[in-house]
């Protein structure tokens, strides 16, 4: 199988994602970082594990964008991470410059690729990638809702002592403090979450889900979460490669859906070989709708900073 995925940024998320891709055998990896030697070191380390794990996949580390040519999917993880006390929006100016540069290279060297953006502030950086590459809206998406939903499921399953697989949920809106846990789409063994968990406990878990990234940032001291973010990107990649058409929350470009236009925001989408096959419009409660629109407002404010 000649499949290539380029991961831009060989930091915590990028390198862990490279490991997941290689060791599951789904594709070869090109790892691009301005810190070239660090990236080469990580690639060597990953390759040295291959004989023990029994795979034949390869990884090439580079600072030369020529190497991303013919990549099917490109994942942008390059950028700065939050320090304790920082919001994702605090990163906007520096990361916008990085994402713009990366996107120009993608446009030139890999004009047919699909792009998954990870860099924060996520929805604004995905919009910037879409505008800079000029790719179709199907081919540019941001990773957030898959991760936030997984965090919510984990916390709920732990509280209720039920299998994680019995919990279904949907988190939409911005990947920021205004994200919306859609309780009307959250069930445990098919039962409404409000019927199985007391209101105060549920509120606490929703709050903890929104703060989970910051909780991990403050425990780490430096850097931010990467095991679960890389797993979320991996899930999106396999939906694309296997053309599963599975519905999952991703940051997508809206042109009227949910009453919004010309912006990227987390909504449920069917993901398949073309990227975002379509945006799925689900019913939301009145409270969820207004929280979603508030979240959209927060994204618009961070977009103002990059325009
Ligand atoms: O849910 C989500 N979307 C996220 C987003 C979950 C986790 C992390 N999230 C964001 O991803 C985070 O706030 C950052 O903006 C990015 C990357 O996080 P990561 O934890 O991987 O950051 P690192 O370890 O600091 O790695 C960043 C790498 C580092 O090796 C830099 O040298 C490189 O990016 N970098 C660049 N590579 C290529 N080109 C340029 N210009 C460049 N600038 C920095």
Short mmCIF file of C-alpha atoms and ligand atoms in Angstrom, two decimals:
data_model
loop_
_atom_site.label_atom_id
_atom_site.label_comp_id
_atom_site.label_asym_id
_atom_site.label_seq_id
_atom_site.Cartn_x
_atom_site.Cartn_y
_atom_site.Cartn_z
CA UNK A 1 0.00 0.00 0.00
CA UNK A 2 1.48 3.28 -1.05
CA UNK A 3 -0.16 5.72 1.28
CA UNK A 4 1.48 8.81 2.62
CA UNK A 5 0.37 11.16 5.37
CA UNK A 6 2.27 14.34 6.14
CA UNK A 7 2.33 15.60 9.71
CA UNK A 8 3.46 19.20 10.04
CA UNK A 9 4.94 19.78 13.49
CA UNK A 10 6.95 17.04 15.16
CA UNK A 11 6.02 18.10 18.68
CA UNK A 12 3.95 16.20 21.19
CA UNK A 13 0.79 15.79 19.09
CA UNK A 14 2.59 15.40 15.75
CA UNK A 15 5.06 12.76 16.92
CA UNK A 16 2.43 10.77 18.83
CA UNK A 17 0.18 10.87 15.78
CA UNK A 18 3.08 9.67 13.62
CA UNK A 19 3.53 6.77 16.02
CA UNK A 20 -0.16 5.84 15.84
CA UNK A 21 -0.15 5.95 12.02
CA UNK A 22 3.03 3.92 11.62
CA UNK A 23 2.34 1.33 14.25
CA UNK A 24 -1.19 0.66 13.06
CA UNK A 25 0.26 0.24 9.57
CA UNK A 26 -2.22 2.55 7.81
CA UNK A 27 0.32 4.77 6.01
CA UNK A 28 3.88 6.02 5.67
CA UNK A 29 4.60 9.35 7.34
CA UNK A 30 6.45 12.52 6.40
CA UNK A 31 7.20 14.55 9.52
CA UNK A 32 7.93 18.23 8.88
CA UNK A 33 9.35 20.60 11.48
CA UNK A 34 11.50 23.70 11.48
CA UNK A 35 13.42 21.95 14.25
CA UNK A 36 14.75 19.48 11.71
CA UNK A 37 17.19 17.56 13.87
CA UNK A 38 14.66 17.03 16.63
CA UNK A 39 12.26 15.63 14.02
CA UNK A 40 14.95 13.37 12.55
CA UNK A 41 15.75 12.09 16.03
CA UNK A 42 12.10 11.24 16.66
CA UNK A 43 11.81 9.51 13.28
CA UNK A 44 14.90 7.39 14.00
CA UNK A 45 13.50 6.47 17.39
CA UNK A 46 10.15 5.43 15.84
CA UNK A 47 11.94 3.41 13.13
CA UNK A 48 14.06 1.60 15.70
CA UNK A 49 10.84 0.29 17.24
CA UNK A 50 9.56 -1.11 13.92
CA UNK A 51 11.48 -4.44 13.95
CA UNK A 52 10.11 -5.23 17.41
CA UNK A 53 6.56 -4.27 16.50
CA UNK A 54 6.81 -6.02 13.15
CA UNK A 55 5.72 -3.32 10.72
CA UNK A 56 7.28 -2.19 7.43
CA UNK A 57 6.03 1.40 7.41
CA UNK A 58 8.51 4.25 6.95
CA UNK A 59 8.83 7.77 8.26
CA UNK A 60 10.89 10.59 6.86
CA UNK A 61 11.65 13.70 8.91
CA UNK A 62 12.40 16.89 7.04
CA UNK A 63 12.18 20.67 6.96
CA UNK A 64 11.68 20.65 3.19
CA UNK A 65 8.11 20.89 1.92
CA UNK A 66 9.08 19.14 -1.34
CA UNK A 67 8.70 15.94 0.70
CA UNK A 68 4.98 16.43 1.31
CA UNK A 69 4.22 15.98 -2.41
CA UNK A 70 1.64 13.24 -3.11
CA UNK A 71 0.47 13.06 0.51
CA UNK A 72 -3.15 11.99 0.73
CA UNK A 73 -3.75 13.75 4.04
CA UNK A 74 -1.83 16.56 5.75
CA UNK A 75 -2.20 17.25 9.45
CA UNK A 76 -1.17 20.67 10.77
CA UNK A 77 0.07 20.51 14.36
CA UNK A 78 2.76 23.18 14.05
CA UNK A 79 2.47 26.01 16.52
CA UNK A 80 2.77 27.11 20.09
CA UNK A 81 0.88 25.47 22.95
CA UNK A 82 -0.82 27.10 25.92
CA UNK A 83 1.05 27.78 29.11
CA UNK A 84 -0.80 27.49 32.42
CA UNK A 85 -3.36 30.30 32.69
CA UNK A 86 -3.46 31.00 28.93
CA UNK A 87 -6.58 30.59 26.80
CA UNK A 88 -6.41 29.03 23.37
CA UNK A 89 -7.18 32.46 21.91
CA UNK A 90 -4.00 33.91 23.45
CA UNK A 91 -2.09 31.94 20.83
CA UNK A 92 -3.75 33.53 17.85
CA UNK A 93 -1.16 35.97 16.46
CA UNK A 94 1.88 33.69 16.61
CA UNK A 95 0.07 30.59 15.42
CA UNK A 96 -1.64 32.46 12.58
CA UNK A 97 1.76 33.35 11.12
CA UNK A 98 2.88 29.71 11.35
CA UNK A 99 -0.35 28.29 9.91
CA UNK A 100 -0.30 30.78 7.04
CA UNK A 101 3.23 29.74 6.09
CA UNK A 102 2.39 26.03 6.37
CA UNK A 103 -0.80 26.47 4.31
CA UNK A 104 1.03 28.27 1.52
CA UNK A 105 3.41 25.35 1.29
CA UNK A 106 0.57 22.85 1.23
CA UNK A 107 -1.17 24.79 -1.52
CA UNK A 108 1.96 24.72 -3.64
CA UNK A 109 3.26 21.20 -3.02
CA UNK A 110 0.19 19.12 -2.25
CA UNK A 111 -2.73 20.75 -4.05
CA UNK A 112 -4.87 17.59 -3.97
CA UNK A 113 -4.46 16.73 -0.30
CA UNK A 114 -7.05 16.77 2.47
CA UNK A 115 -6.06 18.87 5.46
CA UNK A 116 -6.82 18.31 9.14
CA UNK A 117 -5.95 21.26 11.36
CA UNK A 118 -5.01 20.75 15.01
CA UNK A 119 -3.24 24.02 15.89
CA UNK A 120 -5.06 26.36 18.31
CA UNK A 121 -7.16 28.44 18.39
CA UNK A 122 -8.63 25.64 16.37
CA UNK A 123 -11.63 27.08 14.56
CA UNK A 124 -9.80 30.27 13.56
CA UNK A 125 -6.72 28.34 12.39
CA UNK A 126 -8.90 25.99 10.31
CA UNK A 127 -10.60 28.98 8.69
CA UNK A 128 -7.20 30.50 7.95
CA UNK A 129 -6.03 27.23 6.35
CA UNK A 130 -9.17 27.09 4.22
CA UNK A 131 -8.69 30.68 3.02
CA UNK A 132 -4.94 30.38 2.45
CA UNK A 133 -4.96 27.06 0.58
CA UNK A 134 -8.07 27.93 -1.43
CA UNK A 135 -9.04 24.23 -1.17
CA UNK A 136 -12.70 23.20 -1.23
CA UNK A 137 -14.52 23.22 2.10
CA UNK A 138 -14.76 19.40 1.95
CA UNK A 139 -10.96 19.10 2.05
CA UNK A 140 -10.22 21.30 5.06
CA UNK A 141 -11.43 20.40 8.56
CA UNK A 142 -10.42 20.94 12.15
CA UNK A 143 -10.07 18.42 14.97
CA UNK A 144 -11.81 19.26 18.24
CA UNK A 145 -15.27 17.77 18.74
CA UNK A 146 -14.06 14.17 18.48
CA UNK A 147 -11.62 14.86 21.33
CA UNK A 148 -14.00 16.92 23.47
CA UNK A 149 -16.70 14.26 23.04
CA UNK A 150 -14.27 11.54 24.07
CA UNK A 151 -13.29 13.50 27.18
CA UNK A 152 -16.98 13.89 28.10
CA UNK A 153 -17.68 10.18 27.54
CA UNK A 154 -14.69 9.18 29.67
CA UNK A 155 -15.77 11.40 32.58
CA UNK A 156 -19.41 10.24 32.36
CA UNK A 157 -18.51 6.55 32.13
CA UNK A 158 -16.18 6.92 35.10
CA UNK A 159 -18.86 8.65 37.18
CA UNK A 160 -21.62 6.20 36.25
CA UNK A 161 -19.39 3.10 36.28
CA UNK A 162 -20.68 2.01 32.87
CA UNK A 163 -18.74 0.88 29.79
CA UNK A 164 -17.51 3.82 27.72
CA UNK A 165 -19.12 2.23 24.68
CA UNK A 166 -22.57 2.66 26.27
CA UNK A 167 -22.24 6.47 26.27
CA UNK A 168 -23.02 8.50 23.16
CA UNK A 169 -22.63 12.26 22.92
CA UNK A 170 -22.08 15.26 20.72
CA UNK A 171 -19.97 18.29 21.50
CA UNK A 172 -20.25 21.18 19.13
CA UNK A 173 -19.39 24.85 18.85
CA UNK A 174 -15.97 26.32 19.34
CA UNK A 175 -13.00 24.34 20.65
CA UNK A 176 -12.74 26.77 23.52
CA UNK A 177 -14.37 27.80 26.75
CA UNK A 178 -17.74 28.18 24.98
CA UNK A 179 -17.95 24.63 23.61
CA UNK A 180 -21.44 23.14 23.82
CA UNK A 181 -22.05 19.67 25.28
CA UNK A 182 -25.35 18.80 23.58
CA UNK A 183 -27.18 16.99 26.38
CA UNK A 184 -30.13 16.38 24.06
CA UNK A 185 -27.76 14.08 22.12
CA UNK A 186 -26.12 12.49 25.15
CA UNK A 187 -27.35 9.03 26.15
CA UNK A 188 -26.27 6.12 28.32
CA UNK A 189 -27.48 2.76 27.04
CA UNK A 190 -30.01 4.70 25.01
CA UNK A 191 -31.37 6.61 28.03
CA UNK A 192 -31.25 10.41 28.26
CA UNK A 193 -28.31 11.51 30.35
CA UNK A 194 -30.60 13.76 32.44
CA UNK A 195 -32.50 10.65 33.51
CA UNK A 196 -29.46 8.77 34.76
CA UNK A 197 -27.34 11.48 36.36
CA UNK A 198 -28.32 14.18 38.89
CA UNK A 199 -28.31 17.73 37.52
CA UNK A 200 -25.53 19.05 39.79
CA UNK A 201 -23.23 16.11 38.97
CA UNK A 202 -23.92 16.49 35.27
CA UNK A 203 -23.15 20.22 35.39
CA UNK A 204 -19.85 19.52 37.14
CA UNK A 205 -18.86 16.97 34.52
CA UNK A 206 -19.78 19.29 31.65
CA UNK A 207 -17.64 22.02 33.24
CA UNK A 208 -14.76 19.61 33.80
CA UNK A 209 -14.98 18.47 30.15
CA UNK A 210 -14.69 22.08 28.95
CA UNK A 211 -11.75 22.62 31.31
CA UNK A 212 -10.11 19.24 30.69
CA UNK A 213 -7.45 20.65 28.34
CA UNK A 214 -6.55 23.35 30.89
CA UNK A 215 -6.57 20.77 33.71
CA UNK A 216 -3.96 18.75 31.81
CA UNK A 217 -1.95 21.86 30.89
CA UNK A 218 -1.69 22.81 34.54
CA UNK A 219 -0.74 19.27 35.62
CA UNK A 220 1.95 19.08 32.92
CA UNK A 221 3.46 22.47 33.77
CA UNK A 222 4.71 22.75 30.19
CA UNK A 223 2.94 21.66 27.01
CA UNK A 224 -0.60 20.39 26.50
CA UNK A 225 -2.45 17.11 25.99
CA UNK A 226 -1.29 14.87 23.15
CA UNK A 227 -2.29 11.23 23.64
CA UNK A 228 -6.01 11.92 23.26
CA UNK A 229 -5.63 14.69 20.64
CA UNK A 230 -3.53 12.37 18.45
CA UNK A 231 -6.14 9.62 18.92
CA UNK A 232 -8.87 12.00 17.75
CA UNK A 233 -6.92 12.87 14.58
CA UNK A 234 -6.23 9.17 14.04
CA UNK A 235 -9.97 8.48 14.21
CA UNK A 236 -10.63 11.15 11.57
CA UNK A 237 -7.86 9.79 9.33
CA UNK A 238 -9.21 6.24 9.41
CA UNK A 239 -12.72 7.49 8.58
CA UNK A 240 -11.24 9.19 5.50
CA UNK A 241 -8.98 6.31 4.40
CA UNK A 242 -11.64 3.65 4.97
CA UNK A 243 -14.41 5.91 3.62
CA UNK A 244 -16.61 5.03 6.61
CA UNK A 245 -18.97 8.02 6.27
CA UNK A 246 -19.20 7.98 10.04
CA UNK A 247 -20.78 11.05 11.64
CA UNK A 248 -18.44 12.85 14.02
CA UNK A 249 -18.05 16.40 15.27
CA UNK A 250 -15.40 18.32 13.37
CA UNK A 251 -14.76 21.98 12.73
CA UNK A 252 -16.38 22.58 9.33
CA UNK A 253 -17.02 25.51 7.00
CA UNK A 254 -20.65 26.62 7.16
CA UNK A 255 -22.63 28.24 4.38
CA UNK A 256 -26.01 28.67 6.01
CA UNK A 257 -26.19 25.45 8.03
CA UNK A 258 -27.19 26.14 11.63
CA UNK A 259 -27.89 29.71 10.50
CA UNK A 260 -24.17 30.55 10.18
CA UNK A 261 -22.05 31.63 7.24
CA UNK A 262 -18.40 32.02 6.29
CA UNK A 263 -16.87 30.50 9.39
CA UNK A 264 -15.50 27.25 10.79
CA UNK A 265 -17.19 25.80 13.87
CA UNK A 266 -17.67 22.34 15.39
CA UNK A 267 -20.71 20.53 13.97
CA UNK A 268 -21.52 16.89 13.22
CA UNK A 269 -20.29 15.86 9.77
CA UNK A 270 -20.14 12.66 7.76
CA UNK A 271 -16.49 11.88 7.14
CA UNK A 272 -15.38 9.82 4.17
CA UNK A 273 -12.92 9.64 1.30
CA UNK A 274 -13.72 13.18 0.16
CA UNK A 275 -13.21 14.59 3.66
CA UNK A 276 -16.38 16.30 4.88
CA UNK A 277 -19.03 14.49 2.83
CA UNK A 278 -21.72 16.70 4.33
CA UNK A 279 -22.64 18.69 7.41
CA UNK A 280 -25.37 16.99 9.45
CA UNK A 281 -27.99 19.34 10.86
CA UNK A 282 -29.35 17.95 14.13
CA UNK A 283 -32.13 19.35 16.30
CA UNK A 284 -30.91 21.28 19.31
CA UNK A 285 -32.80 22.46 22.37
CA UNK A 286 -33.41 26.20 22.73
CA UNK A 287 -30.65 26.47 25.34
CA UNK A 288 -28.22 24.53 23.16
CA UNK A 289 -29.01 26.72 20.18
CA UNK A 290 -28.31 29.91 22.06
CA UNK A 291 -25.12 28.46 23.58
CA UNK A 292 -24.04 27.44 20.07
CA UNK A 293 -24.61 30.94 18.71
CA UNK A 294 -22.67 32.42 21.65
CA UNK A 295 -19.85 30.04 20.80
CA UNK A 296 -19.97 31.20 17.17
CA UNK A 297 -19.63 34.77 18.41
CA UNK A 298 -16.47 33.82 20.31
CA UNK A 299 -14.96 32.33 17.14
CA UNK A 300 -15.86 35.45 15.17
CA UNK A 301 -13.96 37.56 17.69
CA UNK A 302 -10.82 35.47 17.26
CA UNK A 303 -11.27 35.63 13.46
CA UNK A 304 -11.22 39.42 13.72
CA UNK A 305 -7.71 39.13 15.15
CA UNK A 306 -6.36 37.37 12.07
CA UNK A 307 -8.24 39.24 9.33
O1 LIG B 1 -7.91 19.74 20.22
C1 LIG B 1 -7.04 20.31 19.63
N1 LIG B 1 -7.27 20.80 18.42
C2 LIG B 1 -5.71 20.42 20.20
C3 LIG B 1 -4.84 21.48 19.74
C4 LIG B 1 -5.24 19.49 21.16
C5 LIG B 1 -3.93 19.52 21.57
C6 LIG B 1 -2.98 20.49 21.08
N2 LIG B 1 -3.58 21.56 20.36
C7 LIG B 1 -2.70 22.54 19.69
O2 LIG B 1 -1.87 21.88 18.74
C8 LIG B 1 -1.72 23.23 20.60
O3 LIG B 1 -2.36 24.29 21.30
C9 LIG B 1 -0.71 23.72 19.60
O4 LIG B 1 -1.17 24.90 18.96
C10 LIG B 1 -0.64 22.58 18.58
C11 LIG B 1 0.54 21.63 18.76
O5 LIG B 1 0.56 21.08 20.03
P1 LIG B 1 1.82 20.21 20.53
O6 LIG B 1 1.53 19.80 21.90
O7 LIG B 1 2.17 19.18 19.52
O8 LIG B 1 2.94 21.35 20.54
P2 LIG B 1 4.54 21.19 20.55
O9 LIG B 1 4.92 19.93 21.24
O10 LIG B 1 5.08 22.47 21.07
O11 LIG B 1 4.93 21.04 19.02
C12 LIG B 1 4.76 22.06 18.09
C13 LIG B 1 5.80 21.85 17.03
C14 LIG B 1 7.24 22.07 17.51
O12 LIG B 1 8.01 20.91 17.29
C15 LIG B 1 7.73 23.25 16.69
O13 LIG B 1 9.11 23.17 16.36
C16 LIG B 1 6.86 23.13 15.45
O14 LIG B 1 5.58 22.79 15.97
N3 LIG B 1 6.79 24.35 14.66
C17 LIG B 1 6.82 24.33 13.32
N4 LIG B 1 6.90 23.33 12.43
C18 LIG B 1 6.92 23.65 11.12
N5 LIG B 1 6.84 24.92 10.68
C19 LIG B 1 6.75 25.96 11.53
N6 LIG B 1 6.66 27.21 11.07
C20 LIG B 1 6.74 25.69 12.92
N7 LIG B 1 6.66 26.45 14.04
C21 LIG B 1 6.69 25.62 15.09
#
